[in-house]
Structure formats: structure tokens, C-alpha cells
Amino acid sequence: MDAFTTHTGVGVPLRRSNVDTDQIIPAVYLKRVTRDGFEDGLFAAWRGDPSFVLNNEAYAGASVLVAGPDFGTGSSREHAVWALQNYGFKVVISPRFADIFRGNSGKAGLLTAKVDEKVVQRLWDLLEDQPGTAVTVDLESRTVRAGEGPDAIEDSFDIDDYTRWRLLEGLDDIGITLGHADDIAAFEAERPRWKPVTQRA
Amino acid sequence: MGRTLSEKVWDEHVVRSTPGEPDLLYIDLHLIHEVTSPQAFDGLRLSGRTVRRSDLTLATEDHNVPTVDWDKPIADPVSRTQVETLRRNAEEFGVRLHPLGDIEQGIVHVVGPQLGLTQPGMTIVCGDSHTSTHGAFGAIAFGIGTSEVEHVLATQTLPQSKPRTMAVTVNGSLPAGVTAKDLVLTLIAHTGTGGGQGYIVEYRGQAIEELSMEGRMTVCNMSIEWGAKAGLIAPDQTTFDYIEGRPEAPKGADWDAAVEHWASLRTDDDAVFDEEIVLDASTMTPFVTWGTNPGQGVPLGAAVPSPEDFEEESDRIAAQKALEYMALEAGTPMREVKVDTVFVGSCTNGRIEDLRLAAEIVRGRQVDADTRLLVVPGSVRVRLQAEQEGLDVVFKEAGGEWRGAGCSMCLGMNPDTLAPGERSASTSNRNFEGRQGKGGRTHLVSIPVAAATAIRGTLSSPADLEAI
Ligand code: SF4
């Protein structure tokens, strides 16, 4: 998992609340046997609509999603996180996230920045007025920035210390455990020789 | 203070323990099948990682393999892709695989014990909730999700918070004709499907000690159906006799050292469980489910309950919904419920002892004209053993279907499914809505009840059959 310190990318205003994991990626897209390629199922029900925001050329290459409250509710499928990442999103900004989705995101390296509802409103307005505007999300200082001049937005976001540390270090669960490789090796050296193996060298 | 069996096994596997964090547990055996492993292997690939201990990993194909024409390409594209992906991953990462057509292929929870890989005092995980089956040997065994499968592949460990402990003590002996399946269905009806939530359960007492290894596996298999994290039984002579001589069992001096250690794996007399349930086996009878979760069961001799029989409002609503789905009328004697299909098989009741018992009841009789009997061995070894003993002929002569090994109608991921509205008596472990096919209605039963039901066409026990 790549370390995350700060990210600047095109923001997309998703003016919807209660976007559940079924809307992020419908069940029919889950039959795949890989962890990539889920981008084509992202928001599949809405992508057919030409006026859907992700179909607007002005937001091409977007990597920061700005959504309404209660993002990621519903079934706990990890595919929802993969679909967002596969599409290219590095950050989701919302006033409120579903717990399991937020947990899954942190583990997979997708930053979920929780901001005040007013900030989301201002970001939406800005991104709709000036499509293609970049949003900067600085994990070290926990701030979101966008725009210039008098309308510039700068505010703080919430993220728990543990997840922030993991993202800054680029550590997934496995990476953290592999950090204890010496302990694992020491344990293995002490295992009784009669413990079964499935194949011999 | 003394420790319980599960605490002893747990403590032996702690690689690292830090206050406020889950323990890092070492995993002795990681079992893999085609449904929950593809993304785990892909995750390894994406992050440039490898399988740490392929010599502690074993893969087999079971969930969606066909049980007829198994020498032909799998017809369903999703099933075929999963199976082919497992084959590619096993090859790439050097994992031992028993594919369709291999003599050791079968349901993952039948294959482990049969090879002698499942042994007392181990930690065993698999991306499948019925991994608890292996607890019958005195192992801590539980199901995990796909990201945990990836974690175990990469590290051979898993961060785990220590569950609470529970004892289920079953005193007395099971009456003749009452099996391990009836015991566990009785227990689940007693506790409800959430009664074991957060616990590792130790099954103990005279009735448990008197069970064969097959019977113990049936009990531990269904631990998850009442919410337990895992279920286990202290290893004893029955356990050692079952393991001795199996292909992957310790040999010679290793065997002696292993048995010496295994014999120490017992709950200390002064150990305290967080919770305890006591049941009396001598009052148990054949037990069947009427509803859509494994806790909705009654004795075979009883009638379909009425929603009014339940105290809790939520139970009444659940019963009402279940009766509608199952198309059952309150007050109907369970013995009068007509069954279309009898399924004998699964990791709950698909081992050789189960097939022998079923054949004994079916022998010399004819399956009811309106009922279909499907017999699916849990593994290729079980199939070959049964054929050597002529059990296949017994089933076929009675009018039953004899199939190849796999999960089959337990979950209907392969072509073996119930048609909408069809009713089954099934020796498997889950009677959820649509589990055996969309709109299918499942009654969970023991092997003797399944066999007798196939003959009479209505839910029955061998005692209901005419003598021959
Ligand atoms: S037989 Fe049924 S319960 Fe057992 S592993 Fe297969 S699908 Fe799961």
C-alpha cells in the first residue's frame, strides 16, 4: 500500500446522501475473481444517465469524491472500496461515513475525510461553478483546501489517529503483521516437528 | 487458576501479545477452496507478496463442482472461472491442490480430517464458516473472510481477539436411533441462532465422549449455526484411533510425542468457563427443523408450532414469516409433511459412517414414488469406500441417485438445486430461504430421518418403517 501524505486532484461533486454500497457497486458486478477491474461497476445504475456527474468530461481524471452524508452504508462488501480505487479515487470527502465502509477504506488505503456539512456544500458549489478544480487533501495537517482568492476553501477534517498513522506509513494489515516477521520466525523455530505439513521440500 | 482446553490451544499459538491489541495467532493449517480465495491471491500479486508457508496450505475444489459428468468442462461460466482461477493460483504460488478428478478431492472439511492433516491442538482456518468442523479433534478452527485469507497466506498468522469461553455439557447417553445431528439441532433450538455469539464452545459430557469422530464433527460443524466462533471437543482415545495411520498423521517417535502432548489438552478441573449450558441426552429424540433458520426445530414427533407459541414478539414474527415461506400450517404433525427431495451429504453428514447408516436403513426398500433421493459423498475417498462396500448399489437399487463428491445441494452453487416451491429433507446445516435453490424449502434432518423419509415420502424415522 502506498504511503499517503498529501493529495491534490480533480474533485467531483456527488450531490447525494445515503449512497449505500449497493449503489457504489451493484451485486451483479461482484462475480470477478480479481481485485481490479471493478471501476466499470462503480455507480453503475447512474452511469447510464448522460447527465450523471461522472459522465461530464470536465471532471475527467477525478480523484477526490465529495459526497453527501452517510456514504457507504449497507452491506459490508469490500468491493465498494476497490471500485472507487480502481476508478482512480484516492479520497472521499463526506460529512458522515458508515463505520464498516470507513474501516474497509482505511485498510485498503482509501482516505475518508470527514468534514463539516457546510464544507461539503461549499465544495459542491465551487466544483460545480468551476468544473475541473483541484482539491488538496493534506493528511499531515488534516486539512482540505480548494479554490483561490476570496472564495478559497480551507478547513480541517476528522480521521482517527490510528488510521491516519497507517495511511501516512502506507501500512495495510498485512504490512503491519509483516513488521513482526522476526516474532513469526522465532515462533516457527519452536514449533514441534510432528506438526503436519501439506508438502515436503 | 486452571485453563480451559481452548485457552490452552490459544496460548500455544500466540506469536505476539500486546495489551489493548488483538493477539497475533499462528495458523497451523490453512484450507482453501475456489470461492473465497481468488481475490486473496490477487491481493498478494498486486502488492508483490507471496505465500509464506505453502507447506501449511491445502486447496481443494468443492463448492461449485458438478457431481455428475465431472470429467467434462464445468458448464456454468462463473463456477468454471473460479475453479480455473484456483488452479492457476495454486500453480503460481506452489499450493497443493486436489482438483476435480483427483482421488483426494472433496469438501474441504471432509478432506482435512481424512488425510490426517486435522489434528488435536492445532489452529485451522478456511474461508468458509463451517471450518468449525475440525474442532471435533480438539483444534481451534474457524471461518475467515477473503481479506483474512490473504493475511494468512502472506503471514501464516491472524490478529484475533480472544473469544469468551462456554461449556456445553451433555450428560447421559443418546437413546438408540438418536444421533449427533439430533443432539446439535436440539441444542440450537434451545439457544437460538445467536446463543453462542462471541464464544469458543467446548462440547463435553458423557454423550459427547460416546460419539464417534464423525458424530463429533457433525456437532462441531453446526457451532456456527448458533453463532459460536468455534466449537471443540477434548481429544481422547477415539480421536487418536481415528488419526493413527492416516497419510499425514505423525509416524513412529513423532506419533508418540504428538499423542503425549495431545493427551494434555484437557480443560483443568479448576478452570472456569464464562458461560455453561447443561443438556440431558437421554431425553433427546429425532429432531427436525420446520422454519428457515437452524434454531426453528422441534422433535419429529411434534407438530408444526404456531407463532402464538412464542413469547417474544420478534420470534412470533419470525415464525409467521417462516411458516409462510415453508408453506406449513401450524398444528400439522411433522410426520405428515410431504417431501420431494431427500439430500444425503455435505460436510455435516457426508462421511462414510453417515452413508453406511443411510444404506442400512434403505437396504431392501424402495424410495417413495414421488420422492427423489440424492446421495452425495463428501469426498472421492468416501465415494470409493462406499462403492467398495456396495453402498452405491443399495442406494441405486432403492431408486436413489448416486453422485460424485462435492458440496452439491448443501448450497446449490452447482446444478444440484431445488426447484421453486420444492421441499427437501436435508442432512446439511442451513435451511435459510433459497439456500438449496430459489424458493426451495429445507428441513434439516439426521441421517436416519433422511433415509426413512426417502422411503415413506413424509418426514419419518426408521421406527415408522414397516419391517422387512
Ligand atoms: S458442504 Fe455446505 S456447509 Fe459444507 S463447505 Fe460445502 S457448502 Fe459449506
XYZ file of C-alpha atoms and ligand atoms in Angstrom:
677
model
C 0.000 0.000 0.000
C 1.379 3.442 -0.948
C 2.030 5.963 1.791
C -0.398 8.883 1.818
C 0.798 12.300 2.910
C -0.980 14.799 0.760
C -3.018 14.528 -2.404
C -4.192 17.060 -4.958
C -6.627 16.032 -7.658
C -9.783 16.998 -9.522
C -12.823 16.991 -7.244
C -16.225 15.583 -8.200
C -19.407 16.873 -6.555
C -21.719 13.910 -5.847
C -24.831 15.659 -4.593
C -26.393 12.657 -2.913
C -26.736 11.407 0.639
C -27.063 7.808 1.834
C -25.057 6.359 -1.014
C -25.007 2.693 0.010
C -22.563 0.030 -1.113
C -25.141 -1.425 -3.492
C -25.196 1.909 -5.298
C -21.421 2.163 -5.228
C -21.218 -1.255 -6.873
C -24.278 -3.429 -7.581
C -24.104 -7.143 -6.724
C -24.017 -8.254 -10.367
C -20.515 -6.831 -10.688
C -19.106 -8.983 -7.879
C -18.504 -12.171 -9.848
C -14.987 -11.209 -10.798
C -12.039 -13.222 -9.442
C -9.573 -10.309 -9.371
C -9.219 -7.242 -7.165
C -9.061 -4.816 -10.005
C -11.415 -4.022 -12.868
C -14.309 -3.002 -10.610
C -14.332 0.565 -11.968
C -16.858 -0.355 -14.641
C -19.366 -1.265 -11.927
C -18.855 1.962 -9.969
C -22.192 3.787 -9.596
C -23.380 1.552 -12.437
C -27.053 2.432 -12.034
C -26.292 6.136 -12.534
C -23.603 5.958 -15.175
C -26.217 5.190 -17.854
C -27.593 8.715 -17.349
C -25.635 11.153 -19.573
C -26.160 13.951 -17.054
C -24.570 11.974 -14.224
C -21.632 13.932 -12.917
C -19.002 11.281 -13.675
C -20.086 11.401 -17.338
C -19.173 15.079 -17.519
C -15.888 15.468 -19.399
C -14.928 18.389 -17.206
C -14.352 16.014 -14.307
C -12.207 13.565 -16.282
C -9.407 12.013 -14.238
C -11.042 12.973 -10.946
C -9.550 11.519 -7.778
C -11.405 13.290 -4.935
C -15.076 12.430 -4.438
C -17.184 14.904 -2.471
C -20.372 13.181 -1.292
C -23.310 13.850 0.999
C -23.777 12.369 4.470
C -23.918 8.637 5.273
C -21.694 7.472 2.486
C -21.043 3.716 2.291
C -23.979 2.343 4.276
C -25.428 -1.115 3.578
C -23.704 -4.458 3.116
C -20.066 -4.603 4.116
C -18.678 -5.530 0.706
C -15.019 -4.588 0.314
C -15.652 -4.350 -3.416
C -17.149 -0.894 -2.841
C -13.735 0.391 -1.792
C -11.978 -1.421 -4.607
C -14.411 0.024 -7.173
C -13.686 3.598 -6.012
C -9.953 2.959 -6.013
C -9.984 1.142 -9.350
C -11.740 4.168 -10.857
C -8.967 6.383 -9.568
C -10.334 7.914 -6.383
C -7.814 8.485 -3.622
C -10.074 10.404 -1.261
C -13.757 10.504 -0.370
C -14.967 13.607 1.478
C -18.291 13.393 3.324
C -19.894 14.753 6.495
C -20.558 11.174 7.691
C -19.430 7.668 6.703
C -20.814 4.236 7.555
C -18.448 2.589 10.068
C -17.724 -0.610 8.161
C -17.091 1.232 4.916
C -14.737 3.591 6.696
C -12.909 0.657 8.287
C -12.577 -1.135 4.956
C -11.337 2.066 3.299
C -8.632 2.647 5.884
C -7.412 -0.907 5.452
C -7.264 -0.594 1.675
C -5.629 2.858 1.597
C -8.587 4.992 0.523
C -8.717 8.170 2.640
C -12.137 9.024 4.056
C -12.074 12.654 5.189
C -14.946 13.622 7.457
C -15.725 17.333 7.217
C -18.441 19.688 8.340
C -21.606 19.575 6.251
C -21.142 23.270 5.365
C -17.736 22.495 3.884
C -19.262 19.866 1.632
C -21.845 22.438 0.484
C -19.150 24.974 -0.331
C -17.057 22.367 -2.141
C -20.075 21.299 -4.189
C -20.792 24.896 -5.173
C -17.195 25.554 -6.098
C -16.761 22.329 -8.074
C -19.985 22.916 -9.978
C -19.115 26.551 -10.754
C -15.629 25.702 -11.844
C -15.536 22.064 -13.001
C -12.044 20.630 -13.034
C -10.969 22.487 -9.904
C -8.417 20.587 -7.862
C -8.920 19.752 -4.198
C -5.951 19.252 -1.917
C -6.234 16.881 0.994
C -3.339 17.108 3.405
C -3.276 14.195 5.807
C -0.395 15.536 7.871
C -2.188 18.741 8.776
C -5.669 17.175 8.378
C -6.842 19.961 6.096
C -8.867 20.221 2.909
C -8.155 23.115 0.514
C -9.695 24.183 -2.755
C -10.103 27.311 -4.855
C -8.308 30.629 -4.821
C -8.878 34.186 -3.769
C -11.739 35.263 -1.522
C -13.761 32.101 -2.274
C -10.955 29.758 -1.325
C -11.976 26.941 0.984
C -9.744 25.724 3.759
C -10.986 23.603 6.609
C -9.981 20.691 8.810
C -11.174 17.099 8.542
C -11.536 14.279 11.040
C -9.767 10.971 10.893
C -8.795 8.734 13.806
C -5.125 8.708 14.809
C -4.581 5.026 14.130
C -5.922 5.105 10.584
C -4.017 8.339 9.900
C -0.796 6.711 11.075
C -1.371 3.659 8.926
C -2.079 5.775 5.844
C 0.924 8.030 6.446
C 3.145 4.965 6.790
C 1.449 3.162 3.889
C 0.743 0.150 6.074
C -2.061 -2.285 5.407
C -2.936 -5.032 7.922
C -0.557 -7.434 6.286
C 2.205 -4.838 6.225
C 1.767 -4.279 9.947
C 1.937 -8.000 10.675
C 4.960 -8.406 8.413
C 6.603 -5.780 10.595
C 6.651 -8.540 13.217
C 8.302 -11.047 10.884
C 11.020 -11.715 13.447
C 8.444 -12.755 16.037
C 6.807 -15.051 13.500
C 10.109 -16.630 12.550
C 11.005 -17.122 16.219
C 7.661 -18.806 16.797
C 8.146 -21.064 13.793
C 11.555 -22.149 15.035
C 9.922 -23.512 18.190
C 7.058 -25.408 16.583
C 7.097 -29.160 17.316
C 8.486 -31.181 14.422
C 5.491 -33.518 14.371
C 3.083 -30.787 13.366
C 1.632 -31.762 9.982
C 2.684 -30.260 6.651
C 0.877 -30.445 3.343
C 4.040 -30.852 1.322
C 7.662 -31.612 1.996
C 10.582 -29.786 0.443
C -6.455 -20.935 38.213
C -6.692 -23.698 35.649
C -7.288 -23.136 31.967
C -9.887 -24.475 29.589
C -8.976 -26.585 26.577
C -9.479 -23.710 24.151
C -7.361 -21.363 26.275
C -4.530 -23.898 26.256
C -4.647 -24.253 22.484
C -4.936 -20.479 22.067
C -1.978 -19.742 24.343
C 0.196 -22.207 22.436
C -0.316 -20.182 19.261
C 0.218 -16.611 20.405
C 3.094 -15.146 18.380
C 2.750 -11.723 19.913
C 0.548 -10.253 22.581
C 0.259 -6.537 23.360
C -2.233 -5.061 25.810
C -5.117 -3.383 24.024
C -4.406 -5.127 20.737
C -5.662 -8.456 19.374
C -3.278 -11.392 19.817
C -1.296 -12.386 16.764
C -2.147 -16.090 16.361
C -0.077 -18.578 14.416
C -2.104 -20.704 11.998
C -1.116 -24.371 11.697
C -3.262 -25.216 8.705
C -4.918 -23.021 6.082
C -7.519 -24.720 3.917
C -8.564 -23.113 0.655
C -11.317 -23.565 -1.901
C -12.326 -21.881 -5.134
C -14.957 -19.397 -3.913
C -13.236 -17.269 -1.270
C -9.613 -17.403 -2.430
C -9.327 -15.697 -5.855
C -9.189 -12.096 -4.595
C -6.845 -13.084 -1.790
C -4.309 -14.413 -4.270
C -4.855 -11.383 -6.491
C -4.217 -9.134 -3.493
C -0.877 -10.893 -2.970
C 0.007 -10.345 -6.594
C -0.944 -6.661 -6.553
C 1.273 -5.990 -3.555
C 4.124 -8.222 -4.689
C 3.749 -10.642 -1.787
C 3.996 -14.387 -1.668
C 2.577 -17.328 0.302
C 4.671 -17.588 3.452
C 4.035 -21.264 4.188
C 2.679 -23.143 1.207
C 3.555 -26.281 3.183
C 0.818 -25.405 5.694
C -1.730 -24.670 2.982
C -4.047 -27.062 1.166
C -6.567 -26.351 -1.568
C -9.444 -28.371 -2.932
C -12.395 -27.740 -5.235
C -15.773 -28.315 -3.657
C -18.374 -25.544 -3.572
C -19.448 -25.416 -7.179
C -18.092 -28.562 -8.778
C -20.661 -30.716 -10.595
C -21.478 -34.116 -9.091
C -22.277 -35.653 -12.489
C -20.118 -35.506 -15.624
C -17.184 -34.359 -13.548
C -14.797 -35.325 -16.300
C -16.333 -32.707 -18.625
C -15.700 -28.939 -18.563
C -17.886 -27.160 -15.993
C -20.903 -25.699 -17.791
C -21.576 -22.645 -15.606
C -19.127 -19.857 -16.583
C -18.784 -18.300 -13.116
C -18.120 -21.688 -11.494
C -15.662 -22.580 -14.195
C -13.790 -19.299 -13.840
C -13.469 -19.759 -10.081
C -12.188 -23.320 -10.424
C -9.742 -22.387 -13.182
C -8.530 -19.395 -11.178
C -7.842 -21.618 -8.171
C -5.841 -23.968 -10.380
C -3.756 -21.107 -11.771
C -3.182 -19.616 -8.323
C -2.198 -22.960 -6.786
C 0.283 -23.468 -9.604
C 1.725 -19.943 -9.383
C 2.084 -19.913 -5.599
C 3.054 -23.565 -5.147
C -0.010 -24.611 -3.158
C -1.002 -28.281 -3.038
C -4.351 -28.646 -4.801
C -6.749 -31.554 -5.099
C -8.783 -30.639 -8.169
C -11.883 -32.269 -9.581
C -10.895 -35.744 -10.748
C -8.160 -36.136 -8.107
C -8.576 -39.001 -5.653
C -8.232 -36.658 -2.649
C -10.777 -34.102 -3.924
C -13.819 -33.402 -1.798
C -15.424 -30.976 0.622
C -12.622 -29.138 2.349
C -13.879 -30.137 5.821
C -14.048 -33.798 4.876
C -10.645 -33.810 3.186
C -8.600 -32.340 6.076
C -9.588 -34.974 8.667
C -9.480 -37.772 6.127
C -5.866 -37.006 5.197
C -4.905 -36.866 8.874
C -3.998 -33.165 8.499
C -6.560 -32.188 11.125
C -5.019 -32.965 14.497
C -5.587 -32.011 18.141
C -4.255 -28.731 19.448
C -3.991 -27.035 16.062
C -5.258 -23.724 14.776
C -7.081 -24.230 11.476
C -8.734 -21.588 9.305
C -10.539 -21.581 5.977
C -12.593 -19.045 4.062
C -15.730 -20.988 4.950
C -17.945 -20.728 8.004
C -18.134 -24.481 8.652
C -14.426 -24.695 9.397
C -15.592 -25.276 12.971
C -15.962 -28.952 11.914
C -12.260 -29.517 12.643
C -12.837 -28.605 16.289
C -14.002 -32.209 16.748
C -10.305 -33.101 17.068
C -9.597 -30.583 19.811
C -8.414 -27.879 17.411
C -9.371 -24.204 17.328
C -10.919 -23.952 13.885
C -12.948 -21.092 12.455
C -14.065 -19.497 9.221
C -12.498 -16.270 7.873
C -13.212 -13.693 5.158
C -11.292 -13.114 1.950
C -9.044 -10.331 3.274
C -8.140 -12.616 6.189
C -7.390 -15.412 3.742
C -4.897 -13.025 2.121
C -3.475 -12.175 5.548
C -2.908 -15.831 6.419
C -1.411 -16.571 3.003
C 1.080 -13.725 3.412
C 1.937 -14.134 7.097
C 0.638 -17.535 8.348
C -0.839 -15.545 11.231
C -4.034 -13.711 12.041
C -4.706 -10.915 14.553
C -7.546 -12.200 16.742
C -9.242 -11.036 19.906
C -9.646 -13.808 22.430
C -13.271 -15.002 22.492
C -15.067 -15.825 25.724
C -15.398 -19.475 26.689
C -18.518 -21.585 27.029
C -19.062 -25.200 28.021
C -21.925 -27.246 26.625
C -22.157 -30.308 28.836
C -24.352 -33.102 27.517
C -24.926 -35.671 30.243
C -26.338 -39.167 29.813
C -26.380 -41.264 26.653
C -28.264 -40.679 23.415
C -31.116 -43.205 23.040
C -30.812 -45.732 20.195
C -31.603 -44.142 16.828
C -30.862 -40.614 18.064
C -27.722 -39.132 16.504
C -25.211 -36.317 16.870
C -27.306 -34.308 14.398
C -30.386 -34.549 16.625
C -28.230 -33.501 19.563
C -26.951 -30.356 17.875
C -30.345 -29.417 16.400
C -31.846 -29.776 19.899
C -29.088 -27.545 21.272
C -29.638 -24.841 18.649
C -33.404 -24.844 19.198
C -32.590 -24.377 22.893
C -30.117 -21.490 22.484
C -31.448 -19.814 19.352
C -29.218 -18.914 16.423
C -27.365 -16.191 18.335
C -26.803 -18.036 21.622
C -23.140 -18.750 21.016
C -22.160 -15.285 19.743
C -18.658 -14.332 20.831
C -17.793 -17.702 22.353
C -15.488 -20.602 21.714
C -17.560 -23.549 22.872
C -16.289 -26.775 24.367
C -18.704 -29.700 23.982
C -18.232 -32.201 26.790
C -20.016 -34.775 28.925
C -20.851 -38.455 28.517
C -22.936 -38.165 25.344
C -20.145 -36.249 23.579
C -17.468 -38.693 24.728
C -19.569 -41.562 23.396
C -19.771 -40.051 19.888
C -17.620 -41.331 17.035
C -15.325 -38.833 15.317
C -17.915 -38.479 12.554
C -20.571 -37.641 15.133
C -18.283 -35.142 16.843
C -17.618 -33.466 13.511
C -21.370 -33.172 12.924
C -21.773 -31.389 16.264
C -18.794 -29.043 15.830
C -19.794 -28.346 12.205
C -23.001 -26.678 13.342
C -21.377 -24.488 16.032
C -21.641 -21.535 13.671
C -25.391 -22.119 13.324
C -25.918 -20.953 16.874
C -23.427 -18.145 16.441
C -20.327 -19.597 18.108
C -16.907 -18.531 16.834
C -15.722 -22.134 17.095
C -16.603 -25.376 18.841
C -14.217 -28.037 20.052
C -14.056 -31.366 21.875
C -11.194 -32.642 24.012
C -9.135 -35.258 22.164
C -9.250 -38.797 23.598
C -8.580 -42.373 22.511
C -11.394 -42.148 19.930
C -9.564 -39.181 18.373
C -6.153 -40.835 18.395
C -7.534 -44.067 16.886
C -9.149 -42.087 14.074
C -5.933 -40.238 13.196
C -3.440 -43.082 13.529
C -2.210 -44.406 10.214
C -3.727 -41.629 8.080
C -1.451 -40.318 5.302
C -0.385 -37.088 7.051
C -0.510 -38.353 10.648
C 2.735 -38.375 12.638
C 4.635 -41.651 12.484
C 6.973 -43.554 14.844
C 8.576 -41.434 17.551
C 6.728 -38.361 16.252
C 3.452 -40.164 16.859
C 4.380 -40.887 20.486
C 5.456 -37.298 21.091
C 2.291 -35.995 19.493
C -0.020 -38.267 21.496
C 1.739 -37.353 24.701
C 1.052 -33.695 24.013
C -2.489 -34.245 22.773
C -3.378 -36.138 25.949
C -2.568 -32.976 27.936
C -5.158 -30.979 26.012
C -7.992 -31.116 28.521
C -9.786 -28.464 30.498
C -8.329 -28.298 34.015
C -10.692 -29.288 36.826
C -10.471 -25.819 38.366
C -10.870 -23.928 35.098
C -13.853 -21.599 34.861
C -15.932 -21.037 31.723
C -17.596 -17.686 31.138
C -20.867 -19.489 30.431
C -22.220 -23.007 30.720
C -25.177 -24.912 29.267
C -26.178 -28.367 30.525
C -28.336 -30.755 28.489
C -29.562 -34.304 29.075
C -29.013 -36.609 26.092
C -31.256 -39.372 27.394
C -34.380 -37.283 26.770
C -33.442 -36.405 23.184
C -35.402 -37.702 20.187
C -35.090 -37.365 16.397
C -35.237 -33.622 15.732
C -36.196 -31.741 12.576
C -36.497 -28.079 11.572
C -39.775 -26.556 10.431
C -38.574 -22.995 9.744
C -35.940 -21.004 7.888
C -33.130 -20.954 10.407
C -31.480 -23.915 12.156
C -32.920 -22.858 15.519
C -36.503 -23.313 14.335
C -36.778 -27.029 15.106
C -38.972 -29.482 17.004
C -38.917 -33.206 17.784
C -40.087 -35.269 14.809
C -42.998 -36.471 16.942
C -44.248 -32.903 17.464
C -46.407 -30.678 15.303
C -45.607 -27.518 13.349
C -45.671 -24.777 16.005
C -47.935 -21.759 15.916
C -46.479 -18.237 16.065
C -48.605 -17.803 19.216
C -46.421 -20.396 20.964
C -43.549 -17.912 21.185
C -43.150 -15.420 23.989
C -41.050 -12.833 22.204
C -42.721 -10.614 19.623
C -39.706 -10.934 17.304
C -39.888 -14.760 17.476
C -43.590 -14.638 16.639
C -42.957 -12.504 13.582
C -40.053 -14.728 12.513
C -42.205 -17.843 12.944
C -45.034 -16.317 10.942
C -42.701 -15.439 8.075
C -41.035 -18.843 8.186
C -44.350 -20.706 8.088
C -45.408 -18.674 5.076
C -42.158 -19.341 3.249
C -42.237 -23.029 4.170
C -45.950 -23.304 3.257
C -46.707 -25.039 6.540
C -49.830 -24.897 8.652
C -49.470 -24.653 12.430
C -50.612 -27.849 14.150
C -49.738 -30.182 11.276
C -47.842 -33.193 12.648
C -44.261 -33.029 11.331
C -44.650 -36.675 10.262
C -47.327 -35.648 7.759
C -45.108 -33.155 5.916
C -44.533 -34.423 2.387
C -41.039 -34.192 0.984
C -39.990 -34.026 -2.688
C -36.238 -34.452 -2.363
C -34.017 -36.092 0.233
C -30.415 -34.883 0.218
C -27.823 -37.054 1.965
C -24.419 -35.385 2.015
C -22.489 -32.170 2.955
C -19.715 -31.538 5.445
C -22.259 -32.127 8.218
C -23.306 -35.646 7.232
C -21.419 -36.747 4.119
C -18.801 -39.052 5.625
C -18.567 -42.837 5.272
C -20.256 -43.589 8.587
C -23.204 -41.425 7.506
C -23.547 -43.265 4.203
C -23.325 -46.657 5.919
C -26.097 -45.709 8.298
C -28.284 -44.406 5.470
C -27.687 -47.546 3.390
C -28.557 -49.797 6.310
C -31.999 -48.192 6.518
C -32.616 -48.039 2.775
C -31.376 -51.575 2.063
C -34.071 -53.809 0.603
C -36.602 -50.955 0.460
C -37.844 -48.653 -2.295
C -37.730 -44.882 -2.341
C -41.266 -43.415 -2.395
C -42.548 -42.919 -5.925
C -42.971 -39.131 -5.506
C -39.657 -38.584 -3.752
C -36.158 -38.205 -5.094
C -33.150 -39.419 -3.094
C -29.825 -37.759 -3.839
C -26.744 -39.255 -2.172
C -23.574 -37.168 -2.478
C -20.394 -38.436 -0.792
C -18.312 -35.784 0.983
C -15.135 -36.752 -0.857
C -13.836 -39.039 -3.590
C -12.354 -41.282 -0.897
C -15.744 -41.577 0.750
C -17.291 -42.406 -2.617
C -14.726 -45.104 -3.390
C -15.014 -46.618 0.075
C -18.801 -46.690 -0.201
C -18.609 -48.296 -3.639
C -16.228 -50.916 -2.308
C -18.780 -51.749 0.370
C -21.580 -51.854 -2.189
C -23.467 -48.932 -0.654
C -23.912 -47.294 -4.057
C -25.749 -50.401 -5.241
C -28.018 -50.278 -2.190
C -28.986 -46.671 -2.955
C -29.398 -47.263 -6.683
C -31.465 -50.423 -6.233
C -33.747 -48.491 -3.914
C -34.212 -45.889 -6.637
C -31.790 -43.274 -5.325
C -29.191 -41.226 -7.259
C -25.519 -41.822 -6.541
C -23.263 -38.842 -7.244
C -19.692 -37.582 -7.270
C -18.141 -35.670 -4.352
C -18.802 -32.014 -3.528
C -20.964 -29.552 -1.625
C -23.783 -30.089 -4.114
C -27.281 -29.342 -2.839
C -25.999 -28.090 0.504
C -25.841 -24.644 -1.074
C -26.917 -25.138 -4.662
C -23.967 -23.359 -6.302
C -23.652 -26.266 -8.700
C -26.552 -27.618 -10.806
C -27.961 -29.649 -7.854
C -30.749 -27.346 -6.686
C -34.343 -27.467 -5.538
C -36.988 -26.075 -7.903
C -39.067 -23.160 -6.558
C -41.585 -24.498 -4.023
C -39.871 -27.880 -3.798
C -39.430 -29.304 -0.290
C -36.374 -31.189 0.911
C -35.274 -33.211 3.903
C -31.581 -32.414 4.023
C -28.706 -33.715 6.153
C -26.856 -30.407 5.614
C -26.644 -27.491 8.022
C -28.576 -24.497 6.710
C -32.278 -24.124 5.965
C -32.162 -20.436 5.020
C -34.597 -19.163 2.402
C -33.336 -20.161 -1.026
C -30.213 -21.880 0.307
C -30.813 -25.032 -1.753
C -32.295 -23.196 -4.712
C -34.538 -20.166 -5.188
C -37.874 -20.794 -3.484
C -36.735 -24.195 -2.161
C -37.946 -25.300 1.299
C -35.496 -27.134 3.508
C -35.996 -29.309 6.593
C -32.749 -30.133 8.361
C -32.682 -33.746 9.491
C -30.366 -36.523 10.701
C -29.209 -39.400 8.530
C -31.777 -41.926 9.873
C -34.602 -39.435 9.398
C -33.394 -38.629 5.863
C -33.262 -42.312 4.898
C -36.662 -43.149 6.406
C -38.179 -40.036 4.817
C -36.951 -41.123 1.390
C -38.797 -44.424 1.813
C -42.065 -43.047 3.211
C -42.154 -39.741 1.342
C -43.062 -37.843 4.509
C -40.797 -36.828 7.386
C -40.199 -40.114 9.236
C -37.823 -42.025 11.435
C -36.729 -45.640 10.877
C -39.211 -46.674 13.590
C -42.024 -45.672 11.204
C -40.880 -48.105 8.506
C -42.513 -51.470 8.001
C -40.244 -54.328 8.993
C -38.707 -56.297 6.156
S -20.974 -28.831 2.317
Fe -22.165 -26.988 2.570
S -21.611 -26.153 4.525
Fe -20.082 -27.658 3.963
S -18.449 -26.480 2.995
Fe -19.834 -27.173 1.394
S -21.296 -25.521 1.127
Fe -20.266 -25.164 3.062
